Short mmCIF file of C-alpha atoms in Angstrom, two decimals:
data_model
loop_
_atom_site.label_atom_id
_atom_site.label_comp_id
_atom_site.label_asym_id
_atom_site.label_seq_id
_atom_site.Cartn_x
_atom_site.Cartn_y
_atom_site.Cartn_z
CA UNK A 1 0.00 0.00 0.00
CA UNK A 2 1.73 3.09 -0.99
CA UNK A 3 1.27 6.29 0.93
CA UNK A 4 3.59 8.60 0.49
CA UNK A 5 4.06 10.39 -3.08
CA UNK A 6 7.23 12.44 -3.80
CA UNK A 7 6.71 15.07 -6.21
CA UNK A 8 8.37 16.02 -8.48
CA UNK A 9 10.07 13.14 -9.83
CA UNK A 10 13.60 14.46 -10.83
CA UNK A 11 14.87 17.99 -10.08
CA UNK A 12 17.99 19.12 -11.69
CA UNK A 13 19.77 22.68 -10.36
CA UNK A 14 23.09 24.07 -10.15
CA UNK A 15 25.65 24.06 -7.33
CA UNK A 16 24.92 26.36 -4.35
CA UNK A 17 20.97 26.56 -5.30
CA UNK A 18 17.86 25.41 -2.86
CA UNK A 19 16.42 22.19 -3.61
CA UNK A 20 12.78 21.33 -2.75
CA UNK A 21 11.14 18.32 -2.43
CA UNK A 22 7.39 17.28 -1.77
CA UNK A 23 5.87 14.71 -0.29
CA UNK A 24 1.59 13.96 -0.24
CA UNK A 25 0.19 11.14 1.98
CA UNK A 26 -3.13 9.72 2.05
CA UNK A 27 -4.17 8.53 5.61
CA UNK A 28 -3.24 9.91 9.34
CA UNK A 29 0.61 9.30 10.28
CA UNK A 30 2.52 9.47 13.79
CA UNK A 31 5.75 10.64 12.06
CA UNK A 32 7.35 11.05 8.52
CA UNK A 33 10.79 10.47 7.68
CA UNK A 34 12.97 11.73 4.83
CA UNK A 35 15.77 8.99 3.30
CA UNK A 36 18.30 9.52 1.19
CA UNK A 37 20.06 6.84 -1.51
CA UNK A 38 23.26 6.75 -3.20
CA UNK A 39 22.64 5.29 -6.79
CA UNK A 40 22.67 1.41 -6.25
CA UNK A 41 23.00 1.67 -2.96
CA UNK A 42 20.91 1.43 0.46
CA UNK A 43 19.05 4.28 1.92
CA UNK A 44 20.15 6.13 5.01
CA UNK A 45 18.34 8.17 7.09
CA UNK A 46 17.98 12.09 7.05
CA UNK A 47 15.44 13.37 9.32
CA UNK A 48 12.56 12.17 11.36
CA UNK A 49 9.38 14.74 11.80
CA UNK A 50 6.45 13.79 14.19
CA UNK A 51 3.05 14.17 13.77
CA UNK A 52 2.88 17.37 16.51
CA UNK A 53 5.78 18.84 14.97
CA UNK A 54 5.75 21.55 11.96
CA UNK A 55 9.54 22.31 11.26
CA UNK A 56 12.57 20.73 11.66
CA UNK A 57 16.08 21.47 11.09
CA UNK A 58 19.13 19.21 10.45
CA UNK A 59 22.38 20.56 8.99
CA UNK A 60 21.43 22.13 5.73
CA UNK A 61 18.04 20.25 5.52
CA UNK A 62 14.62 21.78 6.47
CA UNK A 63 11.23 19.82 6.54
CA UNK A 64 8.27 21.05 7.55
CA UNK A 65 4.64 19.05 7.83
CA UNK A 66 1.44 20.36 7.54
CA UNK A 67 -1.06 17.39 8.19
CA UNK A 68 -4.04 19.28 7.47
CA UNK A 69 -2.88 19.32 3.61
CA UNK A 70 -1.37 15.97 4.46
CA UNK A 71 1.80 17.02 3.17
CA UNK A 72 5.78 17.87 3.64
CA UNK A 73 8.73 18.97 2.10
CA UNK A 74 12.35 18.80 2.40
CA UNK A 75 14.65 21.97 1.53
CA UNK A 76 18.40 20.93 0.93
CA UNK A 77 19.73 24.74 1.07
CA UNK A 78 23.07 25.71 -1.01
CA UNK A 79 23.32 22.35 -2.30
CA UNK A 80 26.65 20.91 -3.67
CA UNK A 81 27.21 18.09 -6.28
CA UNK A 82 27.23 15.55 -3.77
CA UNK A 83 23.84 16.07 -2.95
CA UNK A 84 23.08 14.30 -6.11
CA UNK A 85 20.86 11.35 -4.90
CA UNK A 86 17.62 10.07 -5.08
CA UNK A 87 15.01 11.57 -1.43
CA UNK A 88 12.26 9.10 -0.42
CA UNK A 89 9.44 10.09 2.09
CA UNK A 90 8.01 7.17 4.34
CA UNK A 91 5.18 7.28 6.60
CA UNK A 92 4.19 4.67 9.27
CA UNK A 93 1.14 2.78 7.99
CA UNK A 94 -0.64 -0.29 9.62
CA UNK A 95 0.73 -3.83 8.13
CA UNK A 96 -1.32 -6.97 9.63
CA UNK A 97 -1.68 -5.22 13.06
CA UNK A 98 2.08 -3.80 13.13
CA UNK A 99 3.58 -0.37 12.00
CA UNK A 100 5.69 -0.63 9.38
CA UNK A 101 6.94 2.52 7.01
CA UNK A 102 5.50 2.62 3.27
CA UNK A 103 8.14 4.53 1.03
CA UNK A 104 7.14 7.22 -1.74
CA UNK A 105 8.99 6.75 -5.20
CA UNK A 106 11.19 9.16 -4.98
CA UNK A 107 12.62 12.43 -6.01
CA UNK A 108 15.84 11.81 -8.14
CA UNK A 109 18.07 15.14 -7.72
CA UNK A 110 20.81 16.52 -9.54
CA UNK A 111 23.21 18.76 -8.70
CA UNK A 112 25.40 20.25 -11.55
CA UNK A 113 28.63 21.85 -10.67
CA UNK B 1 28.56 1.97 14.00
CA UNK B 2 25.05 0.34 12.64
CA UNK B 3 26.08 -1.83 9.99
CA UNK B 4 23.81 -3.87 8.40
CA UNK B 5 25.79 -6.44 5.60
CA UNK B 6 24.24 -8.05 2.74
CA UNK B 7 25.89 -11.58 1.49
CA UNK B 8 26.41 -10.24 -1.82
CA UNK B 9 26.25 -7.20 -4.16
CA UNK B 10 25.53 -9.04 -7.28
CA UNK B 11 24.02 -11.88 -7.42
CA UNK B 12 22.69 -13.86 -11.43
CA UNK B 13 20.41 -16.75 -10.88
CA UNK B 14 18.82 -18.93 -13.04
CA UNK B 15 14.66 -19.45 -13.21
CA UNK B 16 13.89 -22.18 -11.31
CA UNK B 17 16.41 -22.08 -9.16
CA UNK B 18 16.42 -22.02 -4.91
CA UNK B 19 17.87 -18.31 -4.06
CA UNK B 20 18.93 -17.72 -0.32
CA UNK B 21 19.75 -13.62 0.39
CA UNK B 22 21.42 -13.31 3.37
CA UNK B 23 21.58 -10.26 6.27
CA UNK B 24 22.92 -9.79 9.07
CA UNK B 25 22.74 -6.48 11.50
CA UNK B 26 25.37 -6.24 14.36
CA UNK B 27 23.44 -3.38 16.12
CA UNK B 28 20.91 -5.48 18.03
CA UNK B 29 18.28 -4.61 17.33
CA UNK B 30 14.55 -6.31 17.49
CA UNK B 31 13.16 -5.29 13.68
CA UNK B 32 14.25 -6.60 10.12
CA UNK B 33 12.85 -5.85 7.13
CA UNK B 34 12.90 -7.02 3.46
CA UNK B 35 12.33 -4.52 0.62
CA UNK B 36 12.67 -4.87 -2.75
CA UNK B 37 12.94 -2.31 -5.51
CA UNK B 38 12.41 -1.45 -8.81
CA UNK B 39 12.12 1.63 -10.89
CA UNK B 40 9.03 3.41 -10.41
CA UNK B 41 7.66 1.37 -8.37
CA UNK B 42 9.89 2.63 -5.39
CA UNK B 43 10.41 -0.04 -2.37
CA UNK B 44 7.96 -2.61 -1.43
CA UNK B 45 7.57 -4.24 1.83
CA UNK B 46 8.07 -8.28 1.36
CA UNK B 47 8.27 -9.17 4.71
CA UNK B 48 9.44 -8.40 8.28
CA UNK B 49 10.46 -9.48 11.74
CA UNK B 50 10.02 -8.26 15.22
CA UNK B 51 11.41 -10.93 16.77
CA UNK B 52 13.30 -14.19 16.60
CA UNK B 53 11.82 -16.75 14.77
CA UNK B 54 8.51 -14.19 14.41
CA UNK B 55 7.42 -13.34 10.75
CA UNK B 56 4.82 -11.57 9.38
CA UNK B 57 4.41 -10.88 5.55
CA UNK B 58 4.72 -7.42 3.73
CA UNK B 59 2.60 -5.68 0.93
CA UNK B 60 3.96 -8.00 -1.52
CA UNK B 61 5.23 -11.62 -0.03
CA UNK B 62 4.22 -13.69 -2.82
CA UNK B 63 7.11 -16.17 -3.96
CA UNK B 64 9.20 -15.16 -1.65
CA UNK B 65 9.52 -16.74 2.23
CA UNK B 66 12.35 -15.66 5.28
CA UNK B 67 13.95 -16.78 8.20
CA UNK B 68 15.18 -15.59 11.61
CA UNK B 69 16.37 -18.19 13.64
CA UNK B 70 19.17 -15.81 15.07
CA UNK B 71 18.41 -11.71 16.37
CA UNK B 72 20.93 -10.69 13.58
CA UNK B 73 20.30 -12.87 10.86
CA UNK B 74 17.35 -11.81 8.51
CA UNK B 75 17.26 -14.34 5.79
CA UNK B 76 14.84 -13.72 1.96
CA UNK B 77 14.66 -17.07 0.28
CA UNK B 78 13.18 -17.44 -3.56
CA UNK B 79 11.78 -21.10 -3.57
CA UNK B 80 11.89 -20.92 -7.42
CA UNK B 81 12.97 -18.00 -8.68
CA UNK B 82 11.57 -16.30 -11.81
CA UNK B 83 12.48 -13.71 -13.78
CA UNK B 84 10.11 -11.47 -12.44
CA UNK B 85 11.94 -11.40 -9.04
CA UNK B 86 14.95 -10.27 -11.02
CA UNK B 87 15.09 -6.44 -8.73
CA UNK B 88 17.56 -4.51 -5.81
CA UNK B 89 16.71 -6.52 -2.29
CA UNK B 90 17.14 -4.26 0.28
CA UNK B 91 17.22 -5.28 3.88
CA UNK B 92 16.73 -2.94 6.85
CA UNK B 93 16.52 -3.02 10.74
CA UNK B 94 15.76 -0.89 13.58
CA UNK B 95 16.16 -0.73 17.04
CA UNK B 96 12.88 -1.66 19.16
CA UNK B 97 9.21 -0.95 19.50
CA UNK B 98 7.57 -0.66 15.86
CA UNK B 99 8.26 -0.26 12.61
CA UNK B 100 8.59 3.57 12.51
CA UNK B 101 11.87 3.90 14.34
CA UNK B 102 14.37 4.32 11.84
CA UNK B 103 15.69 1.77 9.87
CA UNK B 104 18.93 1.71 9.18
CA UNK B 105 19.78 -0.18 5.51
CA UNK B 106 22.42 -2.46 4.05
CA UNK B 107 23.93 -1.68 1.09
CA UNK B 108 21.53 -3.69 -1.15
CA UNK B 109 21.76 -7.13 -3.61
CA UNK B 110 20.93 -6.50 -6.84
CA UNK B 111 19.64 -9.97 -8.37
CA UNK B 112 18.71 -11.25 -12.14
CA UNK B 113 17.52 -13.97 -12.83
CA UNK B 114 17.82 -15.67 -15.97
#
């Protein structure tokens, strides 16, 4: 069951530019979480928002969630060329009476030096 | 450091044949997951594990079966693998409590299957 839905699909900007990424989910959440992934490799972890917060701050990375509109978004500010990478959203959904996360598709970025 | 290994990177099978993907996590913790992954189609859930020798199946556990007999071991086995399985496996874990701590990945076994 897929919940979360990154938008847009590939985003392409220069060195030192913002980056913004969206994310839409469907049903009620606890928390959202951003990932990020190498190309061919495993995902690691970014940032972890909960349901009460709005903002959040990490390094260069802002997210902010508005669950009324059901909806976040990661900013990667002055991004650099090794911010290239694809950014996945995932939400905690109900699977046969546990929480597990359900991953968007994915944002594929690229940063151009 | 959380490490979470994968048995291989690469992996080419042949249809029909029995495929055993191996992970192991030396961070102890409770939760293991199997994803797999495949372009636009993002990850999908195949199964998970809270627990040793506790299973329960994913979003999409069809074909596909696992094993914990050990807290770090997480194993995905293919009973007859078809060419339709031929995707990145991605295993994950996380510490305790439910799914939505965060999961900390290995580096991912891409397999085709012939």
């Amino acid at each position: 069951s897929q919940q979360g839905e990154e938008d847009p699909q590939a985003l392409s900007i220069q060195e030192g530019e913002n980056a913004t990424m969206n994310c839409s989910y469907k049903t009620s959440i606890n928390n959202l979480q951003w990932y990020r992934q190498n190309s061919g490799r495993g995902l690691v972890h970014l940032i972890l928002i909960r349901s009460n917060e709005r903002e959040k701050h990490s390094g260069r990375l802002r997210v902010t969630l508005d669950t009324s509109k059901k909806s976040s978004s990661l900013l990667i500010t002055a991004s650099r060329a090794a911010d290239t990478a694809s950014y996945f959203c995932a939400t905690d959904s109900l699977n046969s009476g546990y929480s597990t996360l359900t991953f968007g598709k994915g944002t594929m970025l690229l940063v151009s030096p | 450091d959380v490490k979470v290994t994968q048995s291989s990177r690469y992996l080419v099978k042949r249809t029909g044949e029995k495929v055993f993907l191996e992970c192991v996590q030396d961070m102890d913790h409770e939760n293991m997951f199997w994803y797999r992954q495949d372009p636009g189609l993002g990850l999908r859930l195949i199964y998970f594990s809270y627990d040793v020798k506790m299973k329960e199946k994913g979003d999409i556990p069809e074909g596909y079966s696992v094993s914990r007999e050990k807290k770090e071991r997480f194993s995905l086995i293919l009973e007859s693998a078809s060419t339709n399985q031929t995707s990145m496996y991605l295993c994950a874990s996380s510490l305790v409590g439910t799914g939505v701590d965060t999961q900390y990945f290995g580096p991912g076994t891409r397999l085709t299957v012939l």
